[in-house]
């Protein structure tokens, strides 16, 4: 492999997972990477590892640069197994290496990999570690996105290694933002934020503010998934600042499913109403789309209209799954509306509204229910609902 330098004596030694399509339920249609970094200095330092199924790649990439036995320090920014599950193997090879993590990281390492990790040294927010010519600074990143998370900053090179933050699930031949299609990169960065970091928006905003106020500048942001931000690190900082603030477009996401086409007809009429008001609309039928795609569309939407036919007095299963996923990710400051067809007792619209209210969402009342098949009058109600929500979105 061609050695990949971030700066002099700082290398990418991670792995590209071209074929992963399901990352604990997040549909990764463009694969992913597990980024690890090696710094050659008086103390040879490895920052993070890779998913255990790629440990051969990690070891091969390090071996092209230095004998892995010579690693002195291993920094564990985050214990989730996509980044730490090669650690037991690396620690056996680099027998004399000292492992550093946050305090919670140490507990989590022991809980994942057993008592071999009781010797891990813990570091606190702001603590520095001299490697020789270079110095690492550790930044507490509790709950971004696990309790153990921390960022590592290389002071002399101004390179931030924030682990999961600012990442994307994107496999590619290029490792840097100037080597990949910008549109694809931002699409995946958006999807990643929506599916991983959306519920942590206030923490993200606070952390960015804290880092900016501390005077720390980043020439490069090297996350643990996807592309390294070299050309324009400010671009992803600005995008995170906007998402964390809950900034939206005049856009409505219509998420629905259908049994015999009635809820589909309703969804189409609602979309026509909204479009006639000049609002951007995105429709997703949940047997053709997945939850990760739908939540990505919701990130920048001002309103979300969810449609479900009633099945066995409740929601259609694909819509029920979406509602569970959405409630967990807590999208902020959106208008939610519900609609659907029913045959006799109904229940789907009521169930969705109750679930949304319980989650603290702003719910447009009343929901719109149509018996069996919508007639012209019913479709007019749908059209009007689309127009009305569009007006609220534009307000
Ligand atoms: Fe990429 Fe939280 O692990």
Coordinates of C-alpha atoms and ligand atoms in Angstrom, one line a residue:
X1 CA 0.0 0.0 0.0
X2 CA 1.1 3.6 -0.7
X3 CA 1.8 5.2 2.6
X4 CA -0.8 7.8 3.4
X5 CA 0.5 10.9 5.2
X6 CA -1.6 13.4 7.0
X7 CA 1.6 15.4 7.8
X8 CA 5.3 14.5 8.2
X9 CA 5.5 11.3 10.3
X10 CA 1.7 11.1 10.8
X11 CA 0.1 8.2 8.8
X12 CA -3.4 6.8 8.2
X13 CA -3.2 3.0 9.0
X14 CA -6.9 2.1 9.1
X15 CA -9.0 -0.1 7.0
X16 CA -11.6 0.4 4.2
X17 CA -14.8 -1.7 4.6
X18 CA -16.2 -1.6 1.1
X19 CA -18.9 -4.1 1.6
X20 CA -20.6 -3.3 4.9
X21 CA -24.3 -2.4 4.3
X22 CA -25.7 -2.6 7.7
X23 CA -23.9 -0.9 10.6
X24 CA -26.0 -1.9 13.6
X25 CA -29.1 -1.0 11.7
X26 CA -27.8 2.1 9.9
X27 CA -27.9 1.2 6.2
X28 CA -24.4 2.1 4.9
X29 CA -25.0 1.9 1.2
X30 CA -21.5 3.3 0.4
X31 CA -19.6 1.2 2.9
X32 CA -17.4 2.7 5.6
X33 CA -13.8 2.9 6.9
X34 CA -12.3 2.5 10.3
X35 CA -9.5 5.1 10.6
X36 CA -6.5 4.6 12.8
X37 CA -3.5 6.9 12.8
X38 CA 0.2 6.3 13.6
X39 CA 2.6 9.0 14.7
X40 CA 6.4 8.4 14.5
X41 CA 8.1 10.4 17.3
X42 CA 10.3 9.5 20.3
X43 CA 7.2 7.7 21.4
X44 CA 5.6 5.8 18.6
X45 CA 1.9 6.3 19.0
X46 CA -1.2 4.6 17.6
X47 CA -4.5 6.5 17.8
X48 CA -7.4 4.1 17.8
X49 CA -7.6 0.7 16.1
X50 CA -10.1 -0.9 13.7
X51 CA -12.9 -3.4 13.8
X52 CA -11.4 -6.8 14.7
X53 CA -12.3 -8.3 11.3
X54 CA -9.8 -5.8 9.8
X55 CA -7.0 -6.2 12.3
X56 CA -4.8 -7.9 9.6
X57 CA -5.1 -4.7 7.5
X58 CA -4.2 -2.5 10.5
X59 CA -1.1 -4.6 11.3
X60 CA 0.0 -4.7 7.6
X61 CA -0.4 -0.9 7.3
X62 CA 1.6 -0.3 10.5
X63 CA 4.3 -2.8 9.4
X64 CA 4.9 -1.0 6.2
X65 CA 6.0 2.0 8.4
X66 CA 7.4 0.5 11.5
X67 CA 7.5 -2.8 13.4
X68 CA 4.3 -2.8 15.4
X69 CA 6.2 -4.1 18.4
X70 CA 7.8 -0.7 18.6
X71 CA 4.5 1.1 19.4
X72 CA 5.0 2.9 22.8
X73 CA 1.6 4.5 23.2
X74 CA -1.9 3.5 22.2
X75 CA -4.7 6.1 22.5
X76 CA -8.2 4.9 22.8
X77 CA -10.6 7.7 21.9
X78 CA -13.7 5.5 22.1
X79 CA -14.4 1.9 23.1
X80 CA -17.2 1.0 20.7
X81 CA -16.0 -2.1 19.0
X82 CA -15.6 -0.7 15.5
X83 CA -12.6 1.2 16.9
X84 CA -11.3 -0.9 19.8
X85 CA -11.9 -4.6 18.9
X86 CA -8.4 -4.9 17.4
X87 CA -6.9 -3.5 20.6
X88 CA -6.4 -6.9 22.4
X89 CA -4.4 -8.2 19.4
X90 CA -2.3 -5.1 19.0
X91 CA -1.7 -4.9 22.8
X92 CA -0.3 -8.5 22.6
X93 CA 2.1 -7.5 19.8
X94 CA 3.1 -4.1 21.3
X95 CA 3.7 -5.7 24.6
X96 CA 5.4 -2.7 26.2
X97 CA 2.9 -0.1 25.0
X98 CA 1.1 2.1 27.4
X99 CA -2.6 2.5 26.7
X100 CA -4.4 5.8 27.4
X101 CA -8.1 6.5 27.5
X102 CA -10.6 8.5 29.4
X103 CA -11.6 7.3 32.9
X104 CA -14.9 5.9 31.6
X105 CA -12.9 4.5 28.7
X106 CA -10.8 2.4 31.0
X107 CA -13.9 1.0 32.7
X108 CA -15.4 0.2 29.3
X109 CA -12.2 -1.5 28.1
X110 CA -12.2 -3.7 31.2
X111 CA -15.9 -4.5 30.7
X112 CA -15.4 -5.3 27.0
X113 CA -12.0 -7.1 27.1
X114 CA -11.4 -8.2 30.7
X115 CA -8.8 -7.6 33.4
X116 CA -5.8 -7.3 31.0
X117 CA -6.8 -3.7 30.7
X118 CA -6.6 -2.7 34.4
X119 CA -3.3 -1.1 33.6
X120 CA -4.8 1.5 31.2
X121 CA -3.7 5.0 32.1
X122 CA -6.5 7.6 32.2
X123 CA -6.3 11.2 31.0
X124 CA -8.5 14.1 31.8
X125 CA -9.9 17.0 29.8
X126 CA -7.1 19.3 28.7
X127 CA -4.3 17.0 29.8
X128 CA -1.2 16.9 27.5
X129 CA 1.1 14.0 26.6
X130 CA 4.5 14.7 25.1
X131 CA 5.6 12.3 22.4
X132 CA 8.9 14.0 21.7
X133 CA 8.7 16.6 19.0
X134 CA 4.9 16.5 19.2
X135 CA 2.4 16.9 21.9
X136 CA -1.1 15.4 22.2
X137 CA -3.9 17.2 24.0
X138 CA -7.0 15.3 25.1
X139 CA -10.4 16.8 25.0
X140 CA -13.3 15.4 26.9
X141 CA -16.2 14.5 24.6
X142 CA -18.5 12.7 27.0
X143 CA -21.7 11.5 25.2
X144 CA -20.3 12.5 21.8
X145 CA -21.4 9.9 21.4
X146 CA -20.7 7.4 24.2
X147 CA -19.8 8.2 27.9
X148 CA -16.1 7.3 27.2
X149 CA -15.6 9.4 24.1
X150 CA -12.7 11.8 23.9
X151 CA -10.9 13.7 21.1
X152 CA -7.2 13.8 20.6
X153 CA -5.5 17.0 19.2
X154 CA -2.0 17.1 17.9
X155 CA -0.9 20.6 19.0
X156 CA 2.1 21.2 16.7
X157 CA 0.2 20.1 13.5
X158 CA -3.2 21.4 14.5
X159 CA -4.8 18.1 13.7
X160 CA -8.0 17.1 15.5
X161 CA -8.8 13.4 15.8
X162 CA -12.4 13.4 17.1
X163 CA -13.2 9.8 16.6
X164 CA -16.9 9.4 15.6
X165 CA -17.6 13.1 15.4
X166 CA -17.4 14.7 11.9
X167 CA -17.3 11.2 10.3
X168 CA -19.1 9.6 7.4
X169 CA -19.8 6.0 6.4
X170 CA -18.1 6.3 3.1
X171 CA -15.7 3.8 1.6
X172 CA -13.5 5.2 -1.2
X173 CA -10.0 5.1 -2.7
X174 CA -9.3 8.7 -1.6
X175 CA -8.7 9.4 2.1
X176 CA -9.1 13.2 2.0
X177 CA -11.9 15.6 1.2
X178 CA -10.0 16.9 -1.9
X179 CA -9.9 13.4 -3.3
X180 CA -13.7 12.6 -3.4
X181 CA -16.8 14.0 -4.8
X182 CA -17.9 16.8 -2.6
X183 CA -21.6 16.2 -3.1
X184 CA -21.3 12.5 -2.1
X185 CA -19.1 13.5 0.9
X186 CA -21.7 16.0 2.3
X187 CA -24.5 13.6 1.6
X188 CA -22.8 11.0 3.8
X189 CA -21.8 13.5 6.4
X190 CA -25.4 14.6 6.7
X191 CA -26.7 11.1 6.9
X192 CA -24.1 10.3 9.6
X193 CA -25.0 13.3 11.7
X194 CA -28.7 12.5 11.4
X195 CA -28.4 8.9 12.4
X196 CA -25.7 9.1 15.1
X197 CA -25.5 12.6 16.5
X198 CA -28.9 14.2 16.0
X199 CA -30.1 13.5 19.6
X200 CA -26.9 15.1 20.9
X201 CA -27.3 18.4 19.1
X202 CA -27.0 20.6 22.3
X203 CA -23.9 18.8 23.4
X204 CA -22.4 19.1 19.9
X205 CA -23.1 22.9 19.9
X206 CA -21.6 23.3 23.3
X207 CA -18.4 21.3 22.4
X208 CA -17.9 23.3 19.2
X209 CA -18.3 26.6 21.1
X210 CA -15.9 25.4 23.8
X211 CA -13.3 24.3 21.3
X212 CA -13.5 27.6 19.4
X213 CA -13.4 29.7 22.5
X214 CA -10.3 27.9 23.7
X215 CA -8.5 29.2 20.7
X216 CA -7.8 25.8 19.3
X217 CA -7.6 25.8 15.5
X218 CA -7.8 22.9 13.2
X219 CA -5.8 22.6 10.0
X220 CA -7.2 19.1 9.6
X221 CA -10.0 17.0 11.1
X222 CA -9.3 13.3 11.0
X223 CA -12.3 11.4 12.2
X224 CA -12.5 7.6 12.6
X225 CA -14.9 7.0 9.8
X226 CA -14.6 8.1 6.2
X227 CA -12.8 11.0 4.7
X228 CA -10.3 13.3 6.4
X229 CA -11.2 17.0 6.2
X230 CA -7.9 18.6 4.9
X231 CA -9.1 21.0 2.2
X232 CA -11.8 22.6 4.2
X233 CA -12.3 21.5 7.8
X234 CA -14.4 24.6 8.4
X235 CA -17.1 23.2 6.1
X236 CA -17.9 20.3 8.4
X237 CA -17.7 22.6 11.5
X238 CA -20.2 25.0 9.9
X239 CA -22.5 22.1 8.9
X240 CA -22.4 20.6 12.5
X241 CA -23.1 24.1 13.9
X242 CA -26.1 24.5 11.7
X243 CA -27.5 21.0 12.4
X244 CA -26.9 21.3 16.1
X245 CA -28.8 24.5 16.1
X246 CA -31.7 22.7 14.5
X247 CA -31.7 24.9 11.4
X248 CA -34.2 23.8 8.7
X249 CA -35.2 24.5 5.2
X250 CA -38.8 25.1 3.9
X251 CA -39.1 21.4 3.4
X252 CA -41.6 18.7 4.3
X253 CA -40.8 15.0 4.6
X254 CA -43.7 12.7 3.9
X255 CA -42.9 9.2 5.3
X256 CA -45.6 6.6 4.8
X257 CA -46.5 3.1 3.8
X258 CA -49.6 1.7 2.2
X259 CA -51.6 -1.6 2.0
X260 CA -54.0 -1.2 -0.9
X261 CA -52.9 2.2 -2.1
X262 CA -55.3 4.4 -0.1
X263 CA -52.6 5.9 2.1
X264 CA -50.4 6.3 -0.9
X265 CA -53.2 8.3 -2.6
X266 CA -53.4 10.5 0.5
X267 CA -49.7 11.0 0.6
X268 CA -49.6 12.1 -3.1
X269 CA -52.5 14.5 -2.6
X270 CA -50.8 16.0 0.5
X271 CA -47.5 16.4 -1.4
X272 CA -49.3 18.1 -4.3
X273 CA -50.8 20.6 -1.8
X274 CA -47.5 21.3 -0.3
X275 CA -45.7 21.6 -3.6
X276 CA -48.4 24.1 -4.8
X277 CA -47.2 26.4 -2.0
X278 CA -43.6 26.3 -3.2
X279 CA -42.3 24.1 -0.5
X280 CA -39.7 21.4 -1.1
X281 CA -41.2 17.9 -0.5
X282 CA -39.5 14.5 -0.1
X283 CA -41.7 11.4 -0.1
X284 CA -40.5 8.1 1.3
X285 CA -42.5 4.9 1.2
X286 CA -41.1 2.8 3.9
X287 CA -41.1 -0.5 2.0
X288 CA -38.9 1.2 -0.6
X289 CA -36.7 3.3 1.9
X290 CA -35.0 2.5 5.1
X291 CA -35.1 4.3 8.5
X292 CA -31.6 5.7 8.1
X293 CA -32.6 7.3 4.7
X294 CA -35.8 8.7 6.1
X295 CA -34.2 10.2 9.2
X296 CA -31.6 11.9 7.0
X297 CA -34.4 13.6 5.0
X298 CA -36.0 14.7 8.3
X299 CA -32.8 16.4 9.6
X300 CA -33.4 19.6 7.6
X301 CA -37.2 19.4 7.1
X302 CA -39.4 21.8 9.0
X303 CA -42.4 19.4 9.0
X304 CA -42.7 15.6 9.0
X305 CA -46.0 14.0 7.8
X306 CA -46.3 10.4 8.6
X307 CA -48.9 8.2 7.0
X308 CA -49.9 4.7 8.0
X309 CA -52.9 2.4 7.2
X310 CA -54.4 0.7 10.2
X311 CA -53.3 -2.9 10.5
X312 CA -54.7 -4.9 13.4
X313 CA -55.8 -1.7 15.2
X314 CA -52.3 -0.2 15.0
X315 CA -49.6 1.1 12.8
X316 CA -48.3 -0.6 9.7
X317 CA -45.0 -2.3 10.8
X318 CA -42.6 -0.4 8.6
X319 CA -44.1 2.9 9.9
X320 CA -44.1 1.6 13.5
X321 CA -40.4 0.9 13.0
X322 CA -39.8 4.4 11.6
X323 CA -41.7 6.0 14.5
X324 CA -39.6 4.1 17.1
X325 CA -36.4 5.1 15.3
X326 CA -37.4 8.7 15.0
X327 CA -38.5 9.0 18.7
X328 CA -35.1 7.7 19.7
X329 CA -33.2 10.3 17.6
X330 CA -35.4 13.1 19.0
X331 CA -35.5 15.5 16.0
X332 CA -35.9 19.0 17.3
X333 CA -38.4 21.8 16.5
X334 CA -40.4 20.2 13.8
X335 CA -44.1 20.1 13.1
X336 CA -45.4 16.5 13.0
X337 CA -48.7 15.5 11.3
X338 CA -50.3 12.1 10.9
X339 CA -52.6 10.6 8.3
X340 CA -53.8 7.2 7.0
X341 CA -56.6 5.0 5.8
X342 CA -58.6 2.5 7.9
X343 CA -61.3 -0.1 7.4
X344 CA -63.4 -0.1 10.6
X345 CA -61.9 0.7 14.0
X346 CA -58.8 2.7 13.0
X347 CA -55.9 3.1 15.4
X348 CA -52.8 3.9 13.4
X349 CA -53.2 7.7 13.3
X350 CA -54.2 7.8 17.0
X351 CA -51.2 5.5 17.9
X352 CA -48.7 7.7 16.0
X353 CA -50.0 10.9 17.5
X354 CA -49.9 9.5 21.0
X355 CA -46.3 8.3 20.5
X356 CA -45.2 11.7 19.1
X357 CA -46.9 13.7 21.9
X358 CA -45.3 11.4 24.5
X359 CA -41.9 12.1 22.9
X360 CA -42.5 15.9 23.2
X361 CA -43.0 16.5 19.5
X362 CA -45.2 19.4 18.3
X363 CA -48.2 17.6 16.7
X364 CA -50.5 19.2 14.2
X365 CA -54.1 18.3 15.2
X366 CA -56.3 16.7 14.2
X367 CA -54.8 13.8 12.3
X368 CA -56.4 12.9 9.0
X369 CA -58.1 9.5 8.7
X370 CA -60.0 8.3 5.6
X371 CA -62.2 5.2 5.5
X372 CA -61.3 2.6 3.0
X373 CA -60.6 4.4 -0.3
X374 CA -60.3 8.2 -0.5
X375 CA -62.9 9.9 -2.8
X376 CA -62.6 13.3 -4.3
X377 CA -63.7 15.1 -1.2
X378 CA -61.2 13.1 0.9
X379 CA -58.4 13.9 -1.5
X380 CA -59.3 17.6 -1.3
X381 CA -58.9 17.4 2.5
X382 CA -55.4 15.9 1.9
X383 CA -54.5 18.6 -0.6
X384 CA -55.6 21.2 1.9
X385 CA -53.6 19.6 4.7
X386 CA -50.5 19.8 2.5
X387 CA -51.2 23.4 1.8
X388 CA -51.8 24.2 5.4
X389 CA -48.6 22.5 6.7
X390 CA -46.7 24.2 3.9
X391 CA -48.0 27.6 5.1
X392 CA -46.9 26.8 8.6
X393 CA -43.4 25.7 7.3
X394 CA -43.1 29.0 5.5
X395 CA -44.3 31.1 8.4
Ligands
LIG1 FE1 -17.7 4.4 15.2 FE2 -19.2 4.9 18.2 O1 -18.2 4.0 16.9

